[in-house]
Amino acid sequence: MRISIIGTGYVGLVTGACFAEVGHNVVCVDNDTAKINLLRAGSMPLYEPGLEEIVKNNVAAGRLRFAHTVREGVEAADIVFIAVPTPPLPDGSVDLTAIERVAREIAACLTEYKIVVDKSTVPVRTGEKVAETIRRYSKTQVEFDVVSNPEFLREGFAVHDLMHPDRIVIGVSSQRPVPPMKEVYAPFNAPIIVTDINSAELIKHAANSFLALKISYINALSVICEACGANVQQVAMGIGMDRRIGTSFLNAGIGFGGSCFPKDLSAFIAISQQLGYEFGLLREVQKINAQQMDRFVKKITDTLWVLKDKVIGVLGLAFKQNTDDVRCSPAIELCHRLRREGAILRVHDPRAMGKARPLLPDATYLDNMNDVPEGCDALVIATEWEEFKQLDLEHAKRVMAQPIIFDGRNLFDPEEMKRLGFIYRSVGR
Ligand code: UGA
């Protein structure tokens, strides 16, 4: 199929690259000239495991190219995907300016039937608005279809999630775009659910909110566990093995972050409110998430008392493992809190130090995680990177001023830490 993707952020670039990988002919478009030039020069604007190789191979094979204008994208494709940012507005609702602008730009160059697919996360009823905008701004009476096709990929696992989806959701208002959309996704061997457009749009916000709810639920349980001496990981295993609940997304910690959950929760609450429903359950999910961070900071201050001039090592800056993304990162939020109390920070992240530097300019950045503990009054684990489990704990114990570890991601075994002589505080254990 001839496909174009408007917007080469995480979703757009990974989608474009994976579509090319399964044999489609793809043009990725972005109005950020620097980004397109970078991609054309063979460099990557973001880190995502496995992506660079796929991009390089498919550019070399002639199935993937990059363009600056929506016109080039529309002319080169039968199906035009919109994957532009939909950032939050101060009141929590969604800024749809980029979607509206792209809809107008697509309208201006429509000369034959095209399928316009919205992949960005948008409020329910955006599809109707996109269709109305294209109709209004197209100079000809040319036919088109608008489709909603939400994305469920996780940063850090994006290529895997795209190549092996649990399901594909296709929201349509007529049957005409269904066969071509099924053809796009046929190589992925996943169940395809065809719905109306509003339902497809709702599925995305409902799924992310449910996952955030799961995390807040286990974080709330972690408080109970601490109060009664139970172990939240054992409780998570015990409830998760009921297949109706499932074991994933039950890791207690310092709360969820990133560019999706916080934004999508606020958006869904605002959307529900506009539709006349006060989604109190989701407000509680937000509240529990904020309290989880407060509680963790309190654990640190309760143990260290005064933070001013204390040296604290922080492992992890990204909002989760396997990514260089620090947007709405709980780890960065935690560093800011510690800095505000006057702590001196020594930090490390396997991928995110470049993006963290402008946000935390006065921390000391260390390339090797084993150099972080040197002289520290405490060490904090803020992101769930697997490789942190390989930290040389005996060395850390020797070089730290005080053997104190606050593990915000429950990476270590409390018994083992005690045996090694650490004062060790984790979450819900
Ligand atoms: C999330 C969804 O998982 C994707 O399905 C969705 O497509 C994406 O948002 C999106 O809307 O674009 P993502 O934000 O990349 O993906 O990251 P997640 O893996 O979901 O993690 C989000 C946050 O939750 C992280 O801060 C992570 O540390 C935290 N988390 C996750 C927990 O604290 N506990 C868990 O058990 C799982």
Tab-separated table of C-alpha atoms and ligand atoms in Angstrom:
chain	number	residue	atom	x	y	z
A	1	MET	CA	0.000	0.000	0.000
A	2	ARG	CA	1.103	3.614	-0.550
A	3	ILE	CA	1.035	5.274	2.859
A	4	SER	CA	2.063	8.631	4.238
A	5	ILE	CA	2.406	9.597	7.884
A	6	ILE	CA	2.064	13.264	8.828
A	7	GLY	CA	4.150	13.867	11.963
A	8	THR	CA	7.399	12.053	12.747
A	9	GLY	CA	7.299	11.955	16.549
A	10	TYR	CA	7.479	8.648	18.427
A	11	VAL	CA	4.215	7.330	17.038
A	12	GLY	CA	4.639	8.641	13.483
A	13	LEU	CA	8.207	7.510	12.977
A	14	VAL	CA	7.792	4.066	14.519
A	15	THR	CA	4.538	3.493	12.610
A	16	GLY	CA	6.068	4.624	9.319
A	17	ALA	CA	9.173	2.496	9.808
A	18	CYS	CA	7.190	-0.626	10.761
A	19	PHE	CA	4.749	-0.190	7.862
A	20	ALA	CA	7.773	-0.036	5.518
A	21	GLU	CA	9.283	-3.071	7.253
A	22	VAL	CA	6.233	-5.204	6.333
A	23	GLY	CA	6.450	-4.080	2.699
A	24	HIS	CA	4.367	-0.916	2.390
A	25	ASN	CA	5.640	2.153	0.555
A	26	VAL	CA	5.893	4.933	3.125
A	27	VAL	CA	6.544	8.681	3.154
A	28	CYS	CA	7.038	10.262	6.598
A	29	VAL	CA	6.283	13.984	6.675
A	30	ASP	CA	7.200	16.622	9.222
A	31	ASN	CA	7.211	20.423	9.068
A	32	ASP	CA	10.273	20.408	11.349
A	33	THR	CA	12.894	20.821	8.611
A	34	ALA	CA	15.783	20.048	10.952
A	35	LYS	CA	14.205	16.710	11.913
A	36	ILE	CA	13.590	15.685	8.303
A	37	ASN	CA	17.148	16.675	7.332
A	38	LEU	CA	18.479	14.634	10.256
A	39	LEU	CA	16.479	11.584	9.161
A	40	ARG	CA	17.555	12.042	5.544
A	41	ALA	CA	21.164	12.158	6.735
A	42	GLY	CA	20.635	8.769	8.418
A	43	SER	CA	20.453	10.025	12.027
A	44	MET	CA	17.657	9.457	14.526
A	45	PRO	CA	15.813	12.257	16.349
A	46	LEU	CA	14.908	9.905	19.241
A	47	TYR	CA	16.025	6.676	20.874
A	48	GLU	CA	13.806	3.635	20.527
A	49	PRO	CA	15.231	0.100	20.673
A	50	GLY	CA	15.444	-1.475	17.201
A	51	LEU	CA	14.116	1.553	15.346
A	52	GLU	CA	17.324	2.850	13.802
A	53	GLU	CA	18.067	-0.434	12.068
A	54	ILE	CA	14.546	-0.669	10.620
A	55	VAL	CA	14.682	2.927	9.379
A	56	LYS	CA	18.094	2.419	7.746
A	57	ASN	CA	17.152	-0.885	6.105
A	58	ASN	CA	13.916	0.441	4.678
A	59	VAL	CA	15.407	3.708	3.439
A	60	ALA	CA	18.078	1.593	1.690
A	61	ALA	CA	15.368	-0.677	0.243
A	62	GLY	CA	13.517	2.378	-1.130
A	63	ARG	CA	10.345	1.715	0.890
A	64	LEU	CA	10.766	4.623	3.327
A	65	ARG	CA	11.474	8.265	2.601
A	66	PHE	CA	11.073	11.630	4.302
A	67	ALA	CA	9.368	14.816	3.138
A	68	HIS	CA	8.750	18.351	4.393
A	69	THR	CA	5.264	19.074	3.106
A	70	VAL	CA	1.823	17.563	3.583
A	71	ARG	CA	1.338	17.961	-0.182
A	72	GLU	CA	4.184	15.513	-0.905
A	73	GLY	CA	2.650	13.105	1.587
A	74	VAL	CA	-0.861	13.312	0.155
A	75	GLU	CA	0.297	12.968	-3.445
A	76	ALA	CA	2.429	9.919	-2.656
A	77	ALA	CA	-0.230	7.943	-0.754
A	78	ASP	CA	-3.664	6.349	-0.870
A	79	ILE	CA	-3.869	6.379	2.910
A	80	VAL	CA	-2.733	9.434	4.888
A	81	PHE	CA	-2.138	8.904	8.617
A	82	ILE	CA	-2.185	11.890	10.965
A	83	ALA	CA	0.249	11.422	13.890
A	84	VAL	CA	0.842	14.974	15.103
A	85	PRO	CA	1.056	16.027	18.764
A	86	THR	CA	-2.104	16.714	20.771
A	87	PRO	CA	-0.621	18.413	23.853
A	88	PRO	CA	-2.600	19.358	26.955
A	89	LEU	CA	-3.993	22.847	27.504
A	90	PRO	CA	-3.706	24.453	30.962
A	91	ASP	CA	-7.245	23.278	31.884
A	92	GLY	CA	-6.390	19.638	31.057
A	93	SER	CA	-8.312	19.564	27.772
A	94	VAL	CA	-6.568	18.778	24.475
A	95	ASP	CA	-4.952	21.249	22.092
A	96	LEU	CA	-6.155	20.137	18.651
A	97	THR	CA	-4.530	22.976	16.704
A	98	ALA	CA	-2.068	20.701	14.894
A	99	ILE	CA	-4.797	18.210	13.902
A	100	GLU	CA	-6.994	21.003	12.521
A	101	ARG	CA	-4.090	22.541	10.582
A	102	VAL	CA	-3.121	19.205	9.029
A	103	ALA	CA	-6.783	18.533	8.121
A	104	ARG	CA	-6.869	21.866	6.260
A	105	GLU	CA	-3.553	21.147	4.548
A	106	ILE	CA	-4.766	17.715	3.438
A	107	ALA	CA	-8.007	19.265	2.149
A	108	ALA	CA	-6.072	21.782	0.069
A	109	CYS	CA	-4.314	19.073	-1.934
A	110	LEU	CA	-7.029	16.428	-2.335
A	111	THR	CA	-7.576	15.620	-6.005
A	112	GLU	CA	-8.722	12.006	-5.757
A	113	TYR	CA	-10.227	9.633	-3.141
A	114	LYS	CA	-8.019	9.243	-0.075
A	115	ILE	CA	-8.415	7.673	3.332
A	116	VAL	CA	-7.421	10.055	6.113
A	117	VAL	CA	-6.579	8.143	9.288
A	118	ASP	CA	-6.254	9.739	12.689
A	119	LYS	CA	-3.596	8.003	14.775
A	120	SER	CA	-3.019	10.829	17.272
A	121	THR	CA	-4.757	10.505	20.636
A	122	VAL	CA	-7.798	12.759	20.365
A	123	PRO	CA	-11.047	13.428	22.220
A	124	VAL	CA	-14.104	11.528	21.090
A	125	ARG	CA	-15.834	13.295	18.169
A	126	THR	CA	-12.590	14.655	16.697
A	127	GLY	CA	-13.096	12.437	13.626
A	128	GLU	CA	-16.365	14.236	12.895
A	129	LYS	CA	-14.544	17.573	13.115
A	130	VAL	CA	-11.716	16.396	10.880
A	131	ALA	CA	-14.202	15.230	8.231
A	132	GLU	CA	-16.108	18.520	8.457
A	133	THR	CA	-12.871	20.523	8.115
A	134	ILE	CA	-11.661	18.559	5.093
A	135	ARG	CA	-15.085	18.932	3.454
A	136	ARG	CA	-15.100	22.661	4.096
A	137	TYR	CA	-11.562	23.391	2.936
A	138	SER	CA	-11.232	21.108	-0.087
A	139	LYS	CA	-11.570	23.010	-3.337
A	140	THR	CA	-13.096	20.059	-5.194
A	141	GLN	CA	-15.985	17.777	-4.318
A	142	VAL	CA	-13.578	14.858	-4.135
A	143	GLU	CA	-14.565	11.892	-1.980
A	144	PHE	CA	-12.601	10.877	1.118
A	145	ASP	CA	-13.064	8.852	4.286
A	146	VAL	CA	-11.923	9.662	7.791
A	147	VAL	CA	-10.869	6.699	9.947
A	148	SER	CA	-9.872	6.531	13.598
A	149	ASN	CA	-7.024	4.086	14.259
A	150	PRO	CA	-5.667	4.645	17.770
A	151	GLU	CA	-2.157	3.593	18.691
A	152	PHE	CA	-1.331	1.451	21.712
A	153	LEU	CA	2.468	1.324	21.537
A	154	ARG	CA	4.588	1.885	24.617
A	155	GLU	CA	7.713	3.969	24.393
A	156	GLY	CA	10.761	1.799	24.822
A	157	PHE	CA	8.873	-1.198	23.392
A	158	ALA	CA	7.350	0.651	20.457
A	159	VAL	CA	8.766	-1.482	17.646
A	160	HIS	CA	7.781	-4.685	19.410
A	161	ASP	CA	4.285	-3.369	20.201
A	162	LEU	CA	3.765	-2.219	16.628
A	163	MET	CA	4.971	-5.464	15.063
A	164	HIS	CA	3.019	-7.640	17.551
A	165	PRO	CA	-0.149	-5.755	18.481
A	166	ASP	CA	-2.759	-7.266	20.830
A	167	ARG	CA	-5.433	-5.797	18.585
A	168	ILE	CA	-5.984	-3.221	15.853
A	169	VAL	CA	-8.918	-0.819	16.215
A	170	ILE	CA	-10.391	0.682	13.070
A	171	GLY	CA	-13.179	3.232	13.534
A	172	VAL	CA	-15.156	4.038	10.385
A	173	SER	CA	-18.295	5.824	9.255
A	174	SER	CA	-18.646	3.813	6.022
A	175	GLN	CA	-17.502	0.399	4.793
A	176	ARG	CA	-15.381	1.741	1.916
A	177	PRO	CA	-12.103	2.218	3.872
A	178	VAL	CA	-12.366	-1.122	5.708
A	179	PRO	CA	-10.719	-3.434	3.098
A	180	PRO	CA	-7.727	-1.114	2.445
A	181	MET	CA	-7.234	-0.597	6.198
A	182	LYS	CA	-7.348	-4.376	6.711
A	183	GLU	CA	-4.752	-4.716	3.943
A	184	VAL	CA	-2.447	-2.253	5.753
A	185	TYR	CA	-2.589	-4.380	8.894
A	186	ALA	CA	-2.788	-7.861	7.329
A	187	PRO	CA	0.983	-8.506	7.740
A	188	PHE	CA	0.745	-7.936	11.506
A	189	ASN	CA	-1.444	-10.983	12.142
A	190	ALA	CA	-3.499	-9.351	14.888
A	191	PRO	CA	-7.247	-9.350	15.588
A	192	ILE	CA	-8.894	-6.371	13.888
A	193	ILE	CA	-11.875	-4.712	15.552
A	194	VAL	CA	-14.022	-2.510	13.313
A	195	THR	CA	-16.085	0.057	15.234
A	196	ASP	CA	-17.734	3.416	14.683
A	197	ILE	CA	-15.374	6.406	14.894
A	198	ASN	CA	-16.535	7.662	18.291
A	199	SER	CA	-16.032	4.247	19.879
A	200	ALA	CA	-12.526	3.930	18.423
A	201	GLU	CA	-11.582	7.336	19.794
A	202	LEU	CA	-13.019	6.457	23.176
A	203	ILE	CA	-11.170	3.115	23.290
A	204	LYS	CA	-7.829	4.934	23.386
A	205	HIS	CA	-8.638	7.200	26.343
A	206	ALA	CA	-10.480	4.386	28.114
A	207	ALA	CA	-7.521	1.996	27.736
A	208	ASN	CA	-4.882	4.442	28.991
A	209	SER	CA	-7.082	5.532	31.899
A	210	PHE	CA	-7.707	1.926	32.881
A	211	LEU	CA	-3.972	1.167	32.855
A	212	ALA	CA	-3.284	4.267	34.979
A	213	LEU	CA	-6.062	3.123	37.306
A	214	LYS	CA	-4.367	-0.255	37.657
A	215	ILE	CA	-1.106	1.439	38.672
A	216	SER	CA	-2.832	3.721	41.177
A	217	TYR	CA	-4.692	0.731	42.582
A	218	ILE	CA	-1.471	-1.162	43.298
A	219	ASN	CA	0.142	2.024	44.633
A	220	ALA	CA	-2.781	2.474	47.029
A	221	LEU	CA	-2.353	-1.171	48.075
A	222	SER	CA	1.345	-0.464	48.671
A	223	VAL	CA	0.335	2.018	51.387
A	224	ILE	CA	-1.807	-0.628	53.084
A	225	CYS	CA	1.018	-3.152	52.752
A	226	GLU	CA	3.481	-0.809	54.459
A	227	ALA	CA	0.994	-0.130	57.235
A	228	CYS	CA	0.432	-3.821	58.003
A	229	GLY	CA	3.771	-5.385	57.079
A	230	ALA	CA	2.593	-7.179	53.927
A	231	ASN	CA	4.529	-7.318	50.636
A	232	VAL	CA	2.907	-5.549	47.671
A	233	GLN	CA	4.763	-7.669	45.113
A	234	GLN	CA	3.366	-10.846	46.633
A	235	VAL	CA	-0.106	-9.300	46.748
A	236	ALA	CA	0.251	-8.212	43.081
A	237	MET	CA	1.251	-11.735	42.082
A	238	GLY	CA	-1.611	-13.224	44.061
A	239	ILE	CA	-4.269	-11.035	42.511
A	240	GLY	CA	-2.662	-10.845	39.049
A	241	MET	CA	-2.661	-14.589	38.501
A	242	ASP	CA	-6.419	-14.378	38.305
A	243	ARG	CA	-6.604	-14.035	34.523
A	244	ARG	CA	-9.453	-11.580	34.806
A	245	ILE	CA	-7.001	-9.200	36.529
A	246	GLY	CA	-3.649	-10.057	34.902
A	247	THR	CA	-0.155	-9.564	36.344
A	248	SER	CA	1.002	-6.669	34.149
A	249	PHE	CA	0.851	-3.023	35.234
A	250	LEU	CA	0.811	-3.978	38.881
A	251	ASN	CA	4.275	-2.680	39.771
A	252	ALA	CA	4.074	-0.319	42.720
A	253	GLY	CA	6.520	2.573	42.669
A	254	ILE	CA	6.794	6.340	42.672
A	255	GLY	CA	3.867	6.674	40.286
A	256	PHE	CA	3.287	6.865	36.551
A	257	GLY	CA	4.503	9.633	34.284
A	258	GLY	CA	5.384	10.166	30.651
A	259	SER	CA	3.766	12.020	27.829
A	260	CYS	CA	0.628	9.842	27.772
A	261	PHE	CA	-0.964	8.747	31.055
A	262	PRO	CA	-0.997	12.104	32.908
A	263	LYS	CA	-2.161	13.964	29.804
A	264	ASP	CA	-4.728	11.376	28.727
A	265	LEU	CA	-6.211	11.130	32.216
A	266	SER	CA	-6.694	14.901	32.403
A	267	ALA	CA	-8.106	14.919	28.885
A	268	PHE	CA	-10.551	12.092	29.616
A	269	ILE	CA	-11.741	13.834	32.774
A	270	ALA	CA	-12.266	17.058	30.778
A	271	ILE	CA	-14.004	15.211	27.923
A	272	SER	CA	-16.312	13.416	30.358
A	273	GLN	CA	-17.129	16.696	32.043
A	274	GLN	CA	-18.038	18.252	28.690
A	275	LEU	CA	-20.307	15.256	28.111
A	276	GLY	CA	-21.970	15.847	31.479
A	277	TYR	CA	-20.220	13.192	33.597
A	278	GLU	CA	-17.966	13.937	36.571
A	279	PHE	CA	-15.367	11.128	36.386
A	280	GLY	CA	-14.482	11.110	40.098
A	281	LEU	CA	-12.827	7.691	39.839
A	282	LEU	CA	-10.186	9.081	37.493
A	283	ARG	CA	-9.610	12.131	39.687
A	284	GLU	CA	-8.812	9.707	42.492
A	285	VAL	CA	-6.334	7.924	40.184
A	286	GLN	CA	-4.542	11.266	39.696
A	287	LYS	CA	-4.637	12.006	43.415
A	288	ILE	CA	-3.156	8.635	44.389
A	289	ASN	CA	-0.400	9.153	41.822
A	290	ALA	CA	0.546	12.548	43.263
A	291	GLN	CA	0.413	11.220	46.841
A	292	GLN	CA	2.694	8.344	45.930
A	293	MET	CA	5.454	10.813	45.091
A	294	ASP	CA	4.783	12.845	48.261
A	295	ARG	CA	5.033	9.696	50.338
A	296	PHE	CA	8.319	8.672	48.750
A	297	VAL	CA	9.867	12.106	49.335
A	298	LYS	CA	8.674	11.898	52.952
A	299	LYS	CA	10.397	8.517	53.301
A	300	ILE	CA	13.645	10.200	52.259
A	301	THR	CA	13.243	13.213	54.566
A	302	ASP	CA	12.115	11.043	57.496
A	303	THR	CA	15.322	9.016	57.185
A	304	LEU	CA	17.834	11.735	56.243
A	305	TRP	CA	16.166	14.518	58.285
A	306	VAL	CA	17.764	17.643	56.772
A	307	LEU	CA	18.464	17.375	53.035
A	308	LYS	CA	20.402	20.611	52.682
A	309	ASP	CA	23.927	19.829	51.427
A	310	LYS	CA	23.326	16.070	51.605
A	311	VAL	CA	24.735	14.284	48.556
A	312	ILE	CA	22.081	12.068	46.963
A	313	GLY	CA	22.749	9.732	44.073
A	314	VAL	CA	19.856	9.206	41.676
A	315	LEU	CA	19.706	6.243	39.314
A	316	GLY	CA	17.205	6.881	36.534
A	317	LEU	CA	15.929	10.072	34.922
A	318	ALA	CA	13.709	8.756	32.113
A	319	PHE	CA	9.995	8.366	32.880
A	320	LYS	CA	10.488	4.609	32.555
A	321	GLN	CA	13.050	2.120	31.294
A	322	ASN	CA	14.215	1.724	27.670
A	323	THR	CA	13.630	5.316	26.647
A	324	ASP	CA	15.450	8.652	26.612
A	325	ASP	CA	12.143	10.465	27.226
A	326	VAL	CA	12.000	12.676	30.309
A	327	ARG	CA	8.630	14.338	29.658
A	328	CYS	CA	6.576	14.294	32.882
A	329	SER	CA	9.163	11.937	34.348
A	330	PRO	CA	8.557	11.061	38.017
A	331	ALA	CA	12.358	10.745	38.310
A	332	ILE	CA	12.878	14.368	37.234
A	333	GLU	CA	10.057	15.508	39.529
A	334	LEU	CA	11.767	13.682	42.392
A	335	CYS	CA	15.127	15.336	41.576
A	336	HIS	CA	13.442	18.760	41.593
A	337	ARG	CA	11.939	18.043	45.014
A	338	LEU	CA	15.325	16.975	46.396
A	339	ARG	CA	17.024	20.028	44.866
A	340	ARG	CA	14.403	22.321	46.406
A	341	GLU	CA	15.360	20.908	49.822
A	342	GLY	CA	19.013	21.751	49.074
A	343	ALA	CA	20.343	18.269	48.238
A	344	ILE	CA	23.351	17.903	45.935
A	345	LEU	CA	22.628	15.406	43.151
A	346	ARG	CA	24.847	12.835	41.426
A	347	VAL	CA	22.799	11.261	38.637
A	348	HIS	CA	22.921	8.600	35.960
A	349	ASP	CA	20.550	7.284	33.308
A	350	PRO	CA	21.530	4.854	30.550
A	351	ARG	CA	19.815	6.959	27.854
A	352	ALA	CA	18.163	10.089	29.189
A	353	MET	CA	21.057	12.205	30.485
A	354	GLY	CA	21.163	14.362	27.346
A	355	LYS	CA	17.490	15.279	27.612
A	356	ALA	CA	17.655	15.685	31.410
A	357	ARG	CA	20.561	18.167	31.459
A	358	PRO	CA	18.519	21.278	30.522
A	359	LEU	CA	15.935	20.365	33.200
A	360	LEU	CA	18.523	19.633	35.907
A	361	PRO	CA	21.507	21.768	34.975
A	362	ASP	CA	23.255	21.694	38.356
A	363	ALA	CA	23.385	17.912	38.913
A	364	THR	CA	26.614	15.959	38.384
A	365	TYR	CA	26.124	13.544	35.470
A	366	LEU	CA	28.019	10.245	35.586
A	367	ASP	CA	28.401	7.902	32.639
A	368	ASN	CA	28.844	4.801	34.779
A	369	MET	CA	26.138	3.902	37.314
A	370	ASN	CA	28.780	2.467	39.647
A	371	ASP	CA	30.383	5.919	39.982
A	372	VAL	CA	27.166	7.438	41.365
A	373	PRO	CA	27.311	6.132	45.000
A	374	GLU	CA	30.758	7.708	45.693
A	375	GLY	CA	30.412	9.937	48.772
A	376	CYS	CA	26.578	9.765	48.767
A	377	ASP	CA	24.481	10.124	51.919
A	378	ALA	CA	21.823	8.102	50.125
A	379	LEU	CA	21.089	6.496	46.787
A	380	VAL	CA	17.671	6.727	45.128
A	381	ILE	CA	16.364	4.455	42.369
A	382	ALA	CA	13.852	6.406	40.352
A	383	THR	CA	13.442	4.505	37.057
A	384	GLU	CA	12.931	0.769	36.519
A	385	TRP	CA	15.920	0.147	34.192
A	386	GLU	CA	16.762	-3.602	34.245
A	387	GLU	CA	20.495	-2.840	34.259
A	388	PHE	CA	20.261	-1.114	37.645
A	389	LYS	CA	19.820	-4.609	39.083
A	390	GLN	CA	23.485	-5.159	38.122
A	391	LEU	CA	24.661	-2.283	40.342
A	392	ASP	CA	27.784	-3.327	42.261
A	393	LEU	CA	26.198	-3.150	45.710
A	394	GLU	CA	29.288	-4.159	47.665
A	395	HIS	CA	31.269	-1.389	45.993
A	396	ALA	CA	28.395	1.049	46.639
A	397	LYS	CA	28.383	0.131	50.317
A	398	ARG	CA	32.142	0.783	50.531
A	399	VAL	CA	32.122	4.194	48.822
A	400	MET	CA	28.904	5.715	50.189
A	401	ALA	CA	29.055	8.103	53.147
A	402	GLN	CA	25.974	6.304	54.518
A	403	PRO	CA	24.675	2.937	53.243
A	404	ILE	CA	21.098	4.101	52.604
A	405	ILE	CA	19.062	3.178	49.522
A	406	PHE	CA	15.571	4.411	48.629
A	407	ASP	CA	14.263	2.121	45.921
A	408	GLY	CA	11.317	3.778	44.180
A	409	ARG	CA	10.950	0.865	41.755
A	410	ASN	CA	11.386	-2.199	43.997
A	411	LEU	CA	14.345	-3.517	42.007
A	412	PHE	CA	16.162	-5.191	44.891
A	413	ASP	CA	15.313	-7.878	47.436
A	414	PRO	CA	14.843	-6.325	50.896
A	415	GLU	CA	16.343	-9.390	52.670
A	416	GLU	CA	19.450	-9.322	50.492
A	417	MET	CA	19.883	-5.569	51.053
A	418	LYS	CA	19.652	-6.096	54.795
A	419	ARG	CA	22.243	-8.867	54.588
A	420	LEU	CA	24.564	-6.508	52.711
A	421	GLY	CA	24.188	-3.968	55.509
A	422	PHE	CA	22.055	-1.334	53.784
A	423	ILE	CA	19.287	0.714	55.305
A	424	TYR	CA	16.865	-0.040	52.505
A	425	ARG	CA	13.436	1.547	51.926
A	426	SER	CA	11.318	0.460	48.975
A	427	VAL	CA	7.617	0.782	48.137
A	428	GLY	CA	4.954	-1.392	49.771
A	429	ARG	CA	7.377	-3.961	51.202
B	1	UGA	C1	1.284	4.189	27.469
B	1	UGA	C2	0.450	2.916	27.196
B	1	UGA	O1	1.009	1.816	27.933
B	1	UGA	C3	0.454	2.586	25.693
B	1	UGA	O2	-0.387	1.455	25.443
B	1	UGA	C4	-0.070	3.805	24.934
B	1	UGA	O3	-0.058	3.569	23.528
B	1	UGA	C5	0.814	4.999	25.246
B	1	UGA	O4	0.786	5.259	26.669
B	1	UGA	C6	0.288	6.196	24.482
B	1	UGA	O5	-0.807	6.652	24.775
B	1	UGA	O6	0.934	6.625	23.512
B	1	UGA	P1	3.882	4.747	27.714
B	1	UGA	O7	3.452	6.072	28.230
B	1	UGA	O8	4.926	4.682	26.649
B	1	UGA	O9	2.633	3.911	27.131
B	1	UGA	O10	4.466	3.945	28.962
B	1	UGA	P2	3.987	2.792	29.943
B	1	UGA	O11	4.840	1.600	29.747
B	1	UGA	O12	2.541	2.599	29.875
B	1	UGA	O13	4.372	3.450	31.367
B	1	UGA	C7	3.781	4.665	31.792
B	1	UGA	C8	4.217	5.004	33.197
B	1	UGA	O14	3.653	4.078	34.125
B	1	UGA	C9	5.716	4.959	33.449
B	1	UGA	O15	6.088	6.084	34.219
B	1	UGA	C10	5.940	3.683	34.208
B	1	UGA	O16	7.061	3.728	35.044
B	1	UGA	C11	4.646	3.595	35.015
B	1	UGA	N1	4.290	2.218	35.417
B	1	UGA	C12	3.959	1.291	34.495
B	1	UGA	C13	4.221	1.909	36.774
B	1	UGA	O17	4.510	2.738	37.643
B	1	UGA	N2	3.850	0.634	37.125
B	1	UGA	C14	3.531	-0.309	36.217
B	1	UGA	O18	3.177	-1.441	36.625
B	1	UGA	C15	3.586	0.027	34.869
